[in-house]
PDB file of C-alpha atoms and ligand atoms in Angstrom:
ATOM      1  CA  MET A   1       0.111  46.620  11.764  1.00 60.00           C
ATOM      2  CA  SER A   2      -0.045  46.587   7.980  1.00 66.00           C
ATOM      3  CA  THR A   3      -1.306  43.681   5.929  1.00 86.00           C
ATOM      4  CA  LEU A   4       1.319  42.542   3.501  1.00 94.00           C
ATOM      5  CA  LYS A   5      -0.224  41.337   0.248  1.00 97.00           C
ATOM      6  CA  SER A   6       3.004  40.857  -1.678  1.00 98.00           C
ATOM      7  CA  VAL A   7       6.674  40.680  -0.821  1.00 98.00           C
ATOM      8  CA  CYS A   8       9.550  40.915  -3.278  1.00 98.00           C
ATOM      9  CA  VAL A   9      12.279  38.455  -2.332  1.00 98.00           C
ATOM     10  CA  PHE A  10      15.805  39.044  -3.624  1.00 97.00           C
ATOM     11  CA  CYS A  11      17.752  35.814  -3.637  1.00 92.00           C
ATOM     12  CA  GLY A  12      20.929  34.305  -4.939  1.00 92.00           C
ATOM     13  CA  SER A  13      21.024  32.651  -8.327  1.00 93.00           C
ATOM     14  CA  LYS A  14      23.065  30.001  -6.490  1.00 96.00           C
ATOM     15  CA  SER A  15      22.126  27.955  -3.402  1.00 97.00           C
ATOM     16  CA  GLY A  16      25.250  28.551  -1.316  1.00 97.00           C
ATOM     17  CA  ASN A  17      27.309  26.042   0.652  1.00 97.00           C
ATOM     18  CA  ASP A  18      25.012  25.507   3.632  1.00 97.00           C
ATOM     19  CA  PRO A  19      21.769  23.491   3.363  1.00 97.00           C
ATOM     20  CA  GLN A  20      20.214  25.931   5.866  1.00 98.00           C
ATOM     21  CA  TYR A  21      19.985  28.550   3.084  1.00 98.00           C
ATOM     22  CA  GLN A  22      17.710  26.304   1.013  1.00 98.00           C
ATOM     23  CA  GLN A  23      15.829  25.205   4.114  1.00 98.00           C
ATOM     24  CA  SER A  24      14.985  28.748   5.124  1.00 98.00           C
ATOM     25  CA  ALA A  25      13.983  29.608   1.519  1.00 98.00           C
ATOM     26  CA  ILE A  26      11.513  26.687   1.663  1.00 98.00           C
ATOM     27  CA  GLU A  27      10.222  27.818   5.066  1.00 98.00           C
ATOM     28  CA  LEU A  28       9.782  31.414   3.891  1.00 98.00           C
ATOM     29  CA  GLY A  29       7.951  30.251   0.757  1.00 98.00           C
ATOM     30  CA  ARG A  30       5.567  28.028   2.732  1.00 98.00           C
ATOM     31  CA  LEU A  31       4.812  30.779   5.239  1.00 98.00           C
ATOM     32  CA  MET A  32       4.131  33.313   2.491  1.00 98.00           C
ATOM     33  CA  ALA A  33       1.632  30.928   0.887  1.00 98.00           C
ATOM     34  CA  GLN A  34      -0.039  30.262   4.268  1.00 98.00           C
ATOM     35  CA  ARG A  35      -0.310  33.981   4.998  1.00 97.00           C
ATOM     36  CA  LYS A  36      -1.580  34.659   1.449  1.00 97.00           C
ATOM     37  CA  ILE A  37       1.383  36.866   0.623  1.00 98.00           C
ATOM     38  CA  THR A  38       2.245  36.824  -3.087  1.00 98.00           C
ATOM     39  CA  LEU A  39       5.913  36.213  -3.910  1.00 98.00           C
ATOM     40  CA  VAL A  40       7.424  38.695  -6.368  1.00 98.00           C
ATOM     41  CA  TYR A  41      10.880  37.600  -7.514  1.00 97.00           C
ATOM     42  CA  GLY A  42      13.368  37.464 -10.375  1.00 96.00           C
ATOM     43  CA  GLY A  43      11.553  34.756 -12.313  1.00 96.00           C
ATOM     44  CA  GLY A  44      14.372  32.197 -12.490  1.00 95.00           C
ATOM     45  CA  SER A  45      14.432  28.536 -11.577  1.00 95.00           C
ATOM     46  CA  VAL A  46      18.105  28.436 -10.533  1.00 95.00           C
ATOM     47  CA  GLY A  47      19.526  28.704  -6.993  1.00 96.00           C
ATOM     48  CA  LEU A  48      17.477  30.048  -4.100  1.00 97.00           C
ATOM     49  CA  MET A  49      15.200  31.790  -6.612  1.00 95.00           C
ATOM     50  CA  GLY A  50      13.899  28.447  -7.833  1.00 96.00           C
ATOM     51  CA  VAL A  51      13.723  26.977  -4.329  1.00 97.00           C
ATOM     52  CA  ILE A  52      11.463  29.710  -2.936  1.00 98.00           C
ATOM     53  CA  ALA A  53       9.240  29.871  -6.023  1.00 98.00           C
ATOM     54  CA  ASP A  54       8.687  26.088  -5.883  1.00 98.00           C
ATOM     55  CA  ALA A  55       7.936  26.235  -2.139  1.00 98.00           C
ATOM     56  CA  VAL A  56       5.261  28.933  -2.583  1.00 98.00           C
ATOM     57  CA  LEU A  57       3.656  27.131  -5.527  1.00 98.00           C
ATOM     58  CA  GLU A  58       3.680  23.716  -3.814  1.00 98.00           C
ATOM     59  CA  SER A  59       1.910  25.297  -0.825  1.00 98.00           C
ATOM     60  CA  GLY A  60      -0.804  26.765  -3.039  1.00 98.00           C
ATOM     61  CA  GLY A  61       0.494  30.360  -3.104  1.00 98.00           C
ATOM     62  CA  GLN A  62       0.854  32.952  -5.859  1.00 98.00           C
ATOM     63  CA  VAL A  63       4.139  33.806  -7.588  1.00 98.00           C
ATOM     64  CA  ILE A  64       4.926  36.718  -9.902  1.00 98.00           C
ATOM     65  CA  GLY A  65       8.231  36.467 -11.795  1.00 97.00           C
ATOM     66  CA  VAL A  66       9.926  39.404 -13.504  1.00 97.00           C
ATOM     67  CA  ILE A  67      12.835  38.504 -15.763  1.00 96.00           C
ATOM     68  CA  PRO A  68      14.779  40.428 -18.401  1.00 95.00           C
ATOM     69  CA  ARG A  69      14.655  38.835 -21.878  1.00 94.00           C
ATOM     70  CA  ASN A  70      18.423  38.366 -22.056  1.00 92.00           C
ATOM     71  CA  LEU A  71      18.557  36.546 -18.683  1.00 91.00           C
ATOM     72  CA  ALA A  72      15.648  34.232 -19.397  1.00 89.00           C
ATOM     73  CA  THR A  73      18.017  31.517 -20.658  1.00 88.00           C
ATOM     74  CA  ARG A  74      20.818  31.981 -18.147  1.00 85.00           C
ATOM     75  CA  GLU A  75      18.574  32.001 -15.091  1.00 84.00           C
ATOM     76  CA  LEU A  76      16.312  29.344 -16.669  1.00 90.00           C
ATOM     77  CA  ILE A  77      12.923  31.002 -16.634  1.00 94.00           C
ATOM     78  CA  HIS A  78      10.573  29.220 -14.205  1.00 94.00           C
ATOM     79  CA  PRO A  79       7.893  27.337 -16.169  1.00 93.00           C
ATOM     80  CA  GLY A  80       5.206  27.148 -13.465  1.00 95.00           C
ATOM     81  CA  VAL A  81       4.689  30.580 -11.905  1.00 97.00           C
ATOM     82  CA  THR A  82       1.290  32.266 -11.629  1.00 97.00           C
ATOM     83  CA  GLU A  83       2.361  35.288 -13.716  1.00 97.00           C
ATOM     84  CA  MET A  84       5.599  35.878 -15.637  1.00 97.00           C
ATOM     85  CA  HIS A  85       6.608  39.302 -16.904  1.00 97.00           C
ATOM     86  CA  ILE A  86       9.385  39.308 -19.482  1.00 96.00           C
ATOM     87  CA  VAL A  87      10.930  42.775 -19.552  1.00 97.00           C
ATOM     88  CA  GLU A  88      13.588  44.501 -21.633  1.00 96.00           C
ATOM     89  CA  ASP A  89      16.307  45.139 -19.063  1.00 95.00           C
ATOM     90  CA  MET A  90      17.463  44.978 -15.434  1.00 94.00           C
ATOM     91  CA  HIS A  91      16.219  48.479 -14.645  1.00 94.00           C
ATOM     92  CA  THR A  92      12.705  47.612 -15.757  1.00 96.00           C
ATOM     93  CA  ARG A  93      12.898  44.374 -13.756  1.00 96.00           C
ATOM     94  CA  LYS A  94      13.724  46.213 -10.543  1.00 93.00           C
ATOM     95  CA  ALA A  95      11.129  48.913 -11.196  1.00 94.00           C
ATOM     96  CA  LYS A  96       8.408  46.294 -11.798  1.00 96.00           C
ATOM     97  CA  MET A  97       9.401  44.216  -8.782  1.00 96.00           C
ATOM     98  CA  SER A  98       9.179  47.234  -6.492  1.00 94.00           C
ATOM     99  CA  GLU A  99       5.899  48.346  -8.066  1.00 95.00           C
ATOM    100  CA  TYR A 100       4.289  44.923  -7.366  1.00 96.00           C
ATOM    101  CA  ALA A 101       5.566  44.536  -3.765  1.00 96.00           C
ATOM    102  CA  ASP A 102       4.563  46.030  -0.391  1.00 95.00           C
ATOM    103  CA  ALA A 103       7.885  45.065   1.222  1.00 97.00           C
ATOM    104  CA  PHE A 104      11.214  43.430   0.356  1.00 98.00           C
ATOM    105  CA  ILE A 105      13.232  40.580   1.805  1.00 98.00           C
ATOM    106  CA  ALA A 106      16.811  39.722   0.888  1.00 98.00           C
ATOM    107  CA  MET A 107      17.808  36.113   1.435  1.00 98.00           C
ATOM    108  CA  PRO A 108      21.465  35.124   1.249  1.00 97.00           C
ATOM    109  CA  GLY A 109      22.953  35.917  -2.163  1.00 96.00           C
ATOM    110  CA  GLY A 110      25.806  37.490  -4.095  1.00 97.00           C
ATOM    111  CA  PHE A 111      26.476  40.738  -5.937  1.00 97.00           C
ATOM    112  CA  GLY A 112      23.033  40.866  -7.572  1.00 95.00           C
ATOM    113  CA  THR A 113      21.230  40.400  -4.266  1.00 97.00           C
ATOM    114  CA  LEU A 114      23.406  42.959  -2.488  1.00 97.00           C
ATOM    115  CA  GLU A 115      22.883  45.486  -5.262  1.00 96.00           C
ATOM    116  CA  GLU A 116      19.131  45.013  -5.170  1.00 96.00           C
ATOM    117  CA  LEU A 117      18.908  45.351  -1.387  1.00 97.00           C
ATOM    118  CA  PHE A 118      21.032  48.468  -1.202  1.00 97.00           C
ATOM    119  CA  GLU A 119      19.087  50.113  -3.990  1.00 96.00           C
ATOM    120  CA  VAL A 120      15.911  49.687  -1.950  1.00 96.00           C
ATOM    121  CA  VAL A 121      17.467  51.023   1.273  1.00 96.00           C
ATOM    122  CA  SER A 122      19.066  54.000  -0.445  1.00 95.00           C
ATOM    123  CA  TRP A 123      15.863  54.858  -2.308  1.00 93.00           C
ATOM    124  CA  VAL A 124      13.799  54.641   0.888  1.00 94.00           C
ATOM    125  CA  GLN A 125      16.369  56.910   2.547  1.00 93.00           C
ATOM    126  CA  LEU A 126      15.856  59.422  -0.263  1.00 92.00           C
ATOM    127  CA  GLY A 127      12.080  59.254   0.141  1.00 91.00           C
ATOM    128  CA  ILE A 128      11.563  57.830  -3.385  1.00 91.00           C
ATOM    129  CA  TYR A 129       9.299  55.169  -1.890  1.00 90.00           C
ATOM    130  CA  ALA A 130       8.441  53.930   1.597  1.00 92.00           C
ATOM    131  CA  LYS A 131       8.536  50.136   1.848  1.00 94.00           C
ATOM    132  CA  PRO A 132      10.293  48.064   4.516  1.00 95.00           C
ATOM    133  CA  MET A 133      13.456  46.075   3.666  1.00 97.00           C
ATOM    134  CA  GLY A 134      14.038  42.825   5.584  1.00 98.00           C
ATOM    135  CA  LEU A 135      17.188  40.706   5.734  1.00 98.00           C
ATOM    136  CA  LEU A 136      16.759  36.989   6.263  1.00 98.00           C
ATOM    137  CA  ASN A 137      19.869  36.481   8.333  1.00 98.00           C
ATOM    138  CA  THR A 138      19.994  32.685   8.031  1.00 98.00           C
ATOM    139  CA  ALA A 139      22.839  31.214  10.106  1.00 97.00           C
ATOM    140  CA  GLY A 140      24.192  34.746  10.602  1.00 98.00           C
ATOM    141  CA  PHE A 141      24.911  35.098   6.844  1.00 98.00           C
ATOM    142  CA  TYR A 142      24.382  38.860   6.949  1.00 98.00           C
ATOM    143  CA  ASP A 143      26.294  39.565  10.202  1.00 98.00           C
ATOM    144  CA  PRO A 144      29.314  40.997   8.297  1.00 98.00           C
ATOM    145  CA  LEU A 145      26.992  43.316   6.363  1.00 98.00           C
ATOM    146  CA  LEU A 146      25.248  44.455   9.563  1.00 98.00           C
ATOM    147  CA  ASN A 147      28.682  45.118  11.064  1.00 98.00           C
ATOM    148  CA  MET A 148      29.537  47.193   8.007  1.00 98.00           C
ATOM    149  CA  VAL A 149      26.362  49.247   8.514  1.00 98.00           C
ATOM    150  CA  GLU A 150      27.372  49.819  12.183  1.00 98.00           C
ATOM    151  CA  HIS A 151      30.808  50.897  10.963  1.00 98.00           C
ATOM    152  CA  CYS A 152      29.162  53.392   8.561  1.00 98.00           C
ATOM    153  CA  ILE A 153      27.062  54.742  11.452  1.00 98.00           C
ATOM    154  CA  GLU A 154      30.083  55.058  13.770  1.00 98.00           C
ATOM    155  CA  SER A 155      31.952  56.811  10.968  1.00 98.00           C
ATOM    156  CA  GLU A 156      28.998  59.193  10.565  1.00 98.00           C
ATOM    157  CA  PHE A 157      28.182  58.198   6.995  1.00 97.00           C
ATOM    158  CA  ILE A 158      24.748  56.835   7.979  1.00 96.00           C
ATOM    159  CA  LYS A 159      22.428  58.551  10.452  1.00 95.00           C
ATOM    160  CA  PRO A 160      21.730  56.315  13.492  1.00 95.00           C
ATOM    161  CA  LYS A 161      17.979  56.591  12.985  1.00 93.00           C
ATOM    162  CA  TYR A 162      18.348  55.090   9.500  1.00 94.00           C
ATOM    163  CA  ARG A 163      19.775  51.880  11.005  1.00 94.00           C
ATOM    164  CA  ASP A 164      16.125  50.752  11.147  1.00 92.00           C
ATOM    165  CA  LEU A 165      15.790  50.945   7.370  1.00 95.00           C
ATOM    166  CA  ILE A 166      17.138  47.378   7.429  1.00 96.00           C
ATOM    167  CA  ILE A 167      15.199  44.857   9.503  1.00 97.00           C
ATOM    168  CA  ALA A 168      17.201  41.703  10.177  1.00 97.00           C
ATOM    169  CA  ASP A 169      15.842  38.463  11.613  1.00 97.00           C
ATOM    170  CA  GLU A 170      17.158  34.913  11.715  1.00 97.00           C
ATOM    171  CA  THR A 171      13.903  33.108  10.946  1.00 97.00           C
ATOM    172  CA  PRO A 172      11.286  33.618   8.222  1.00 98.00           C
ATOM    173  CA  ALA A 173       8.378  33.731  10.698  1.00 97.00           C
ATOM    174  CA  THR A 174       9.906  36.414  12.937  1.00 97.00           C
ATOM    175  CA  LEU A 175      11.024  38.415   9.903  1.00 97.00           C
ATOM    176  CA  LEU A 176       7.533  38.408   8.356  1.00 97.00           C
ATOM    177  CA  ASP A 177       5.995  39.379  11.725  1.00 95.00           C
ATOM    178  CA  HIS A 178       8.523  42.153  12.101  1.00 95.00           C
ATOM    179  CA  LEU A 179       7.874  43.497   8.576  1.00 95.00           C
ATOM    180  CA  GLN A 180       4.146  43.452   9.211  1.00 91.00           C
ATOM    181  CA  ARG A 181       4.334  45.649  12.307  1.00 90.00           C
ATOM    182  CA  HIS A 182       7.299  47.748  11.241  1.00 82.00           C
ATOM    183  CA  GLU A 183       7.094  51.513  10.976  1.00 81.00           C
ATOM    184  CA  LEU A 184       9.717  53.200   8.864  1.00 79.00           C
ATOM    185  CA  PRO A 185      11.790  55.932  10.490  1.00 78.00           C
ATOM    186  CA  LEU A 186      10.676  59.402   9.513  1.00 75.00           C
ATOM    187  CA  ILE A 187      12.466  60.232   6.289  1.00 78.00           C
ATOM    188  CA  GLU A 188      13.649  63.769   5.735  1.00 70.00           C
ATOM    189  CA  LYS A 189      12.620  64.531   2.178  1.00 62.00           C
ATOM    190  CA  ILE A 190      15.251  67.146   1.667  1.00 53.00           C
ATOM    191  CA  LEU A 191      17.407  67.285  -1.409  1.00 54.00           C
ATOM    192  CA  ASP A 192      20.313  68.977   0.338  1.00 54.00           C
ATOM    193  CA  PRO A 193      22.895  66.116   0.372  1.00 53.00           C
ATOM    194  CA  GLU A 194      24.037  67.177   3.863  1.00 56.00           C
ATOM    195  CA  GLN A 195      20.581  66.324   5.134  1.00 54.00           C
ATOM    196  CA  ILE A 196      20.352  62.876   3.586  1.00 49.00           C
TER     197      ILE A 196
HETATM  198  P1  AMP B 201      23.245  36.959  -7.303  1.00 57.73           P
HETATM  199  O1  AMP B 201      22.978  37.399  -5.909  1.00 57.73           O
HETATM  200  O2  AMP B 201      24.482  37.618  -7.884  1.00 57.73           O
HETATM  201  O3  AMP B 201      23.238  35.482  -7.491  1.00 57.73           O
HETATM  202  O4  AMP B 201      22.053  37.540  -8.177  1.00 57.73           O
HETATM  203  C1  AMP B 201      20.740  37.386  -7.751  1.00 57.73           C
HETATM  204  C2  AMP B 201      19.798  38.015  -8.694  1.00 57.73           C
HETATM  205  O5  AMP B 201      20.133  39.391  -8.854  1.00 57.73           O
HETATM  206  C3  AMP B 201      19.792  37.407 -10.090  1.00 57.73           C
HETATM  207  O6  AMP B 201      18.465  37.282 -10.498  1.00 57.73           O
HETATM  208  C4  AMP B 201      20.492  38.439 -10.919  1.00 57.73           C
HETATM  209  O7  AMP B 201      19.969  38.491 -12.230  1.00 57.73           O
HETATM  210  C5  AMP B 201      20.151  39.701 -10.212  1.00 57.73           C
HETATM  211  N1  AMP B 201      21.170  40.720 -10.446  1.00 57.73           N
HETATM  212  C6  AMP B 201      22.461  40.543 -10.781  1.00 57.73           C
HETATM  213  N2  AMP B 201      23.105  41.717 -10.936  1.00 57.73           N
HETATM  214  C7  AMP B 201      22.175  42.669 -10.682  1.00 57.73           C
HETATM  215  C8  AMP B 201      22.177  44.093 -10.688  1.00 57.73           C
HETATM  216  N3  AMP B 201      23.262  44.814 -10.967  1.00 57.73           N
HETATM  217  N4  AMP B 201      21.026  44.730 -10.405  1.00 57.73           N
HETATM  218  C9  AMP B 201      19.926  44.030 -10.088  1.00 57.73           C
HETATM  219  N5  AMP B 201      19.844  42.712 -10.081  1.00 57.73           N
HETATM  220  C10 AMP B 201      20.945  42.028 -10.372  1.00 57.73           C
END
């Protein structure tokens, strides 16, 4: 069982159409503060990003925001976080977020969230780093994506043992517990593409 000190949460810059998305962002934020897990996130105050940052801060937790200069206006940089890093571009943002975090969680979101989560999974698969990736599957939001992963496995584009690179849970508490005791599948650090 590893002790998580910080978790990077990828989340939509919108709040979605179901109040459960905001509710589970609040619950995740409160739990992270209670368990003394620092939130690392995109630094904005819009959508689920703002909701989770506020929830952690209101519960006395620590929040690190990482935002690219040119997005600081569009995503309305959060004024109250513990630490804010303003970086030059998206690549630096993602690199910094993964450097600061022991694990990742994707909450419901759009293209940006999906891109961020798949970068983590594909980089773990390549052995670039070894950190668990959790999906907060609120109200079954990610079921279609999990079905797509099964389809990739059945079609032999993803090895069955790499199914466990994504850890999905419906509630913040079970997801955090799961991430804490999770062991990554053994990654074959081989650069032959047939072996990946
Ligand atoms: P979205 O899920 O599209 O609402 O975006 C959520 C977050 O992902 C926002 O903070 C976006 O700035 C960020 N984002 C958007 N596109 C990308 C991308 N290509 N790579 C990494 N992050 C992104």
